[in-house]
Short mmCIF file of C-alpha atoms in Angstrom, two decimals:
data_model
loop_
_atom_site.label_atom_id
_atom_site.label_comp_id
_atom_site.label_asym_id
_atom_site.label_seq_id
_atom_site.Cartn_x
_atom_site.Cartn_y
_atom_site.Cartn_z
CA UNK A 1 68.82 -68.88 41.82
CA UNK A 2 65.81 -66.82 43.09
CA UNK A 3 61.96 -68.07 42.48
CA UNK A 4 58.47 -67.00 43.18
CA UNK A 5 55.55 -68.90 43.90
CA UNK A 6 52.13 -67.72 43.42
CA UNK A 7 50.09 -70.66 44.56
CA UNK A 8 46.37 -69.26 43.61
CA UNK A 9 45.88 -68.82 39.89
CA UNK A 10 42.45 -67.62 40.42
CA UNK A 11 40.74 -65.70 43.24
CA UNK A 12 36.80 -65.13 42.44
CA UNK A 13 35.73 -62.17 44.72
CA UNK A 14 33.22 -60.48 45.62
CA UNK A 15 32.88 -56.68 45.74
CA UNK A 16 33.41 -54.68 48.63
CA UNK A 17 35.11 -58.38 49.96
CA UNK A 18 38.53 -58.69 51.22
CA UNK A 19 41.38 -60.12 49.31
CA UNK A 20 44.48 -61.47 49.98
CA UNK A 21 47.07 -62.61 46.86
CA UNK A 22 49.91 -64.93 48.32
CA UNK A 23 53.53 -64.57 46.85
CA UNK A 24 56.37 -66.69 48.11
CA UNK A 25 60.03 -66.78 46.87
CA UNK A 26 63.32 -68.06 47.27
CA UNK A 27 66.44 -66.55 47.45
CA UNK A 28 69.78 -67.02 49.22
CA UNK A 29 70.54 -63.17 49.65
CA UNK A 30 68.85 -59.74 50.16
CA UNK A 31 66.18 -58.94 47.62
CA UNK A 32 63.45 -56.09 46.25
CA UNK A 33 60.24 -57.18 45.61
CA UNK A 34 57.05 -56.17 43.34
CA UNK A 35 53.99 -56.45 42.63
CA UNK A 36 52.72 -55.55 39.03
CA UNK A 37 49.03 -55.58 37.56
CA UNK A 38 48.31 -56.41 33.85
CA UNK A 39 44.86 -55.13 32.73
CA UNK A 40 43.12 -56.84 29.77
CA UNK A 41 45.22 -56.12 26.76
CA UNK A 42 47.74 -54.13 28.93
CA UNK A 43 51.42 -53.96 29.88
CA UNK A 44 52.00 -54.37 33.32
CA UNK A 45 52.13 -51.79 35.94
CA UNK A 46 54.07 -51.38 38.75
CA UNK A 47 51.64 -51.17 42.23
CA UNK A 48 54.16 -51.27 44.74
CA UNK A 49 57.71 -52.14 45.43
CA UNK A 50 60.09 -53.07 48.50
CA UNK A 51 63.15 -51.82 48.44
CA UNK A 52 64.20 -51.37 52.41
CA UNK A 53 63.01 -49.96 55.42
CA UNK A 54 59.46 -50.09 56.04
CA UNK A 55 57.76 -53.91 55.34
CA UNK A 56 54.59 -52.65 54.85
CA UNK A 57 54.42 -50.59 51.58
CA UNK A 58 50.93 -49.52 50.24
CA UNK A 59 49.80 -48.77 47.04
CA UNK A 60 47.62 -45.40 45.57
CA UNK A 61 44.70 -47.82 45.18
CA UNK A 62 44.31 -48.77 48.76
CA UNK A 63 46.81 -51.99 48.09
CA UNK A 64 49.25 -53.32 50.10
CA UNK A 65 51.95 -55.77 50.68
CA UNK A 66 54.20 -56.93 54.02
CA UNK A 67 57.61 -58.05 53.39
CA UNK A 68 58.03 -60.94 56.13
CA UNK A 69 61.44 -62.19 55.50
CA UNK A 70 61.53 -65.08 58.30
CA UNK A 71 58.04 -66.56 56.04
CA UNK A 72 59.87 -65.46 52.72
CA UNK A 73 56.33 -63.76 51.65
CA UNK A 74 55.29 -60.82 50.24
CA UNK A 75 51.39 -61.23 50.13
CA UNK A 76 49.19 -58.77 48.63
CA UNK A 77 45.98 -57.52 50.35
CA UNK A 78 42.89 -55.02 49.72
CA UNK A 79 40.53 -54.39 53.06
CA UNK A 80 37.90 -53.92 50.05
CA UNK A 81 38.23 -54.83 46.69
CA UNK A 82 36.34 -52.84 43.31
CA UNK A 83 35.09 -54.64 40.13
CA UNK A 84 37.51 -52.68 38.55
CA UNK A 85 40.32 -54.15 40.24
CA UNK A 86 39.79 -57.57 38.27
CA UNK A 87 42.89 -58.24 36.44
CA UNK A 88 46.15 -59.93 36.55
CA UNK A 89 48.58 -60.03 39.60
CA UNK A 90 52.37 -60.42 39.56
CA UNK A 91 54.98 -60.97 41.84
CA UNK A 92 58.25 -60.34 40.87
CA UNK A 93 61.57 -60.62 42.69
CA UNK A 94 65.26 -59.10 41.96
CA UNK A 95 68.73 -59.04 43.68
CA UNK A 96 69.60 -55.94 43.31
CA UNK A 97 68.44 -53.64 40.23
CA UNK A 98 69.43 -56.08 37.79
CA UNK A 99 66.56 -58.73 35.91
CA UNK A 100 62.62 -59.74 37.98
CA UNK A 101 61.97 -63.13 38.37
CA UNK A 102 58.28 -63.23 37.96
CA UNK A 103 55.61 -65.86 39.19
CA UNK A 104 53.12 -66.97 37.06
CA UNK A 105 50.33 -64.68 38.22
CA UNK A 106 47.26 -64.36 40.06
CA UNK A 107 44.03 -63.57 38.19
CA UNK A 108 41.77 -61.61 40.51
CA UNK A 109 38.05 -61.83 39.49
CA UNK A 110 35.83 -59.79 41.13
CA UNK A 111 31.91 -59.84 40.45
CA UNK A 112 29.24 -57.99 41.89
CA UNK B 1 57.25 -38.45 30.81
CA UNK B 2 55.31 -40.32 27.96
CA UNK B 3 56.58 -43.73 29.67
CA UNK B 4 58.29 -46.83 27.18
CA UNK B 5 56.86 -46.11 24.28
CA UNK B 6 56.79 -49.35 21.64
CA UNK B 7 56.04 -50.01 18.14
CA UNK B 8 54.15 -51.33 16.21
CA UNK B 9 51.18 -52.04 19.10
CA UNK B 10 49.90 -55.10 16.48
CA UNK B 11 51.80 -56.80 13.80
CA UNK B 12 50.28 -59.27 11.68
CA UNK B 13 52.98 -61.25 9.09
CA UNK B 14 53.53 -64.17 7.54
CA UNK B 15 55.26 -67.20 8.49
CA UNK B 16 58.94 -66.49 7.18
CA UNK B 17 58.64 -62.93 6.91
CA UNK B 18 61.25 -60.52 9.43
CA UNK B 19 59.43 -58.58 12.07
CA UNK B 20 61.28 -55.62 13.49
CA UNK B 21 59.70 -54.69 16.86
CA UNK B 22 60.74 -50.84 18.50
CA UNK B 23 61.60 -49.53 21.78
CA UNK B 24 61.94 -46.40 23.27
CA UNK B 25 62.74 -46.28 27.00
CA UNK B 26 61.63 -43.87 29.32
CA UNK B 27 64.72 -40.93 28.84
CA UNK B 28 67.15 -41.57 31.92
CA UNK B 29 66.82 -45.04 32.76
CA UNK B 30 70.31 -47.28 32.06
CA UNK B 31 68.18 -50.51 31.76
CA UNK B 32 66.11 -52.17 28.90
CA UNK B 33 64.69 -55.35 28.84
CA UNK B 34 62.37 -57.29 26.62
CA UNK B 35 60.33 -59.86 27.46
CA UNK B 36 57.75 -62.09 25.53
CA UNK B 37 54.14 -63.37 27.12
CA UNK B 38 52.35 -66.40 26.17
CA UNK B 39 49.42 -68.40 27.47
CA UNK B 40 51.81 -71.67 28.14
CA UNK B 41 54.36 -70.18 29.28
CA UNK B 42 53.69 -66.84 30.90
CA UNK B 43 56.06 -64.22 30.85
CA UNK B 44 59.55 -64.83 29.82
CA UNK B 45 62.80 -62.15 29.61
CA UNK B 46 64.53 -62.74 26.30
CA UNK B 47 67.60 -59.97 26.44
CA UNK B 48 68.48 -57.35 29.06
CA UNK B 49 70.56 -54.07 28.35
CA UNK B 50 72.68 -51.65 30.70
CA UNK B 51 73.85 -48.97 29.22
CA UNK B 52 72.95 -50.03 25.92
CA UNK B 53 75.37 -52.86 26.48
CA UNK B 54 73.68 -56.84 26.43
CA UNK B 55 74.17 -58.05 29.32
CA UNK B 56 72.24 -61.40 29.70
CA UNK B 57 70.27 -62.87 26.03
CA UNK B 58 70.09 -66.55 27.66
CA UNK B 59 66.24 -65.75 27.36
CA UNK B 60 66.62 -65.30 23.21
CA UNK B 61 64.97 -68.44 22.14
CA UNK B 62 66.89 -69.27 18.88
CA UNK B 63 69.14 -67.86 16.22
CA UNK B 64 66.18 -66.10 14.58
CA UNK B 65 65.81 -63.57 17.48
CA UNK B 66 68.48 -60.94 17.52
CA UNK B 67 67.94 -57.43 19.78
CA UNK B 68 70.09 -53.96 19.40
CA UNK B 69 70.46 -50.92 21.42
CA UNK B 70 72.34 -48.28 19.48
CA UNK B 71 71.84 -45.56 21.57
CA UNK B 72 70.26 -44.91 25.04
CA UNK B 73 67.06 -43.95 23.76
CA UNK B 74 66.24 -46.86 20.84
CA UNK B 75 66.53 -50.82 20.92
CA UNK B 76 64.99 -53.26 18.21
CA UNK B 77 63.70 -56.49 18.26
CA UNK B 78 64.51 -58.51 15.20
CA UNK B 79 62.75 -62.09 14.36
CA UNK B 80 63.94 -63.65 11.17
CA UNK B 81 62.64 -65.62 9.68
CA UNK B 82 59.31 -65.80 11.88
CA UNK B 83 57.23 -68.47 12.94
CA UNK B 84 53.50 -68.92 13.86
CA UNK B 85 55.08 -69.82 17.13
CA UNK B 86 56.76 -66.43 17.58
CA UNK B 87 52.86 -65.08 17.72
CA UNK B 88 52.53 -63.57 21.53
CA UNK B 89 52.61 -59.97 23.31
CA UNK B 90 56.51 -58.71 23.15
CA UNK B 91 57.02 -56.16 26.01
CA UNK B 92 59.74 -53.69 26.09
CA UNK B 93 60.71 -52.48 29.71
CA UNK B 94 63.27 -49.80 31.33
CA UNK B 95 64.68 -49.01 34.88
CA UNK B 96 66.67 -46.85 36.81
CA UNK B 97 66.83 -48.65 39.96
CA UNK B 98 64.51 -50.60 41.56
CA UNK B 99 61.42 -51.39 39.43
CA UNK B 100 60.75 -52.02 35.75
CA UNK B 101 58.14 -49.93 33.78
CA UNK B 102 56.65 -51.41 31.04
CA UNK B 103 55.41 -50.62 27.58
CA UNK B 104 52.18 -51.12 26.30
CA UNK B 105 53.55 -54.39 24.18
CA UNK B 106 53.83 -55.89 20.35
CA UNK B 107 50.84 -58.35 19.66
CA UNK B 108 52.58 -60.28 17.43
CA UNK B 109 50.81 -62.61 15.06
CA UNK B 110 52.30 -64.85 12.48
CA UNK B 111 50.21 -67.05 10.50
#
């Protein structure tokens, strides 16, 4: 069976700061990975996925995430972060395109 | 595309009452999924579809919760009778391959 571990369920930033959201999982074979954002009162939205090739994939919003598969991570990082990038953070893991396996999420806070 | 589109976005009810919540998945995609989000326990799938077919309702709490998808472009969620403990956000989610979008939820209240 296939987890995911978000170990911070807070990160209090500042504004123009750098931020890092860390996402482990387990799995015994080959998997995609996401990360999804839930705004207040919002569904969640896909930011970014990997799927193959490239491990660094990068979002519109100046996100993005490094599949390391020997460190099972897929961490989530911003050079500079905006208030209005406070919300919730998912990971999510699947093998194959079948059901995610979500971790409990990451609440970024970001004040001024 | 409009995205998954879901009904109603807030449903207030009494305890006992059925609650029918609706899906419409974004118009190609073979996969539907619902899902229900709580404070205690985060977010949890209840029922997956592929074409239109169930495929995995381990996540369906109890008897009460029952989920149809009669054609490729419709599914229900049915709770009956309901309970305040139903109350959460109920999400409704389709795919294509690789990556779920999401609808804007069901707040579901049940007093």
């Amino acid at each position: 069976a296939q987890s995911v571990t978000q170990l911070d369920s807070q990160v209090p930033v500042f504004e123009e700061a750098p931020v890092e959201l860390r996402c482990n999982y387990s799995s015994s074979v080959s998997v995609y990975l996401f990360w999804y954002v839930q705004y207040p009162n919002q569904g969640l939205q896909l930011l970014l996925k990997y799927l193959s090739g490239s491990t660094l994939v990068e979002s519109i919003n100046g996100f993005e995430a490094e599949f390391n598969k020997s460190q099972t991570s897929f961490h989530l990082r911003k050079p500079s972060v905006h208030i209005s990038d406070t919300a919730e953070y998912f990971c999510a893991v699947s093998e194959g395109y079948s059901t995610l396996t979500f971790g409990k999420g990451t609440m970024l806070l970001v004040s001024p | 595309d409009a995205g998954v589109i879901q009904s109603p976005r807030h449903e207030v009810t009494e305890m006992g009452q059925e609650v029918t919540l609706r899906c419409k998945p974004i118009s190609g995609h073979n996969s539907l999924f619902w899902y229900r989000q709580t404070m205690m326990r985060g977010l949890e799938l209840l029922i997956y579809f592929n074409n239109n077919v169930p495929i995995d309702d381990s996540g369906m709490p109890e008897d009460r919760f029952s989920a149809k998808m009669p054609n490729a472009s419709f599914s229900t969620l049915k709770i009956q009778p309901s309970e305040p403990r139903d109350s959460a956000v109920y999400f409704c989610a389709s795919s294509l391959r690789g990556g779920q979008f999401f609808g804007p939820g069901t707040r579901l209240t049940v007093l």
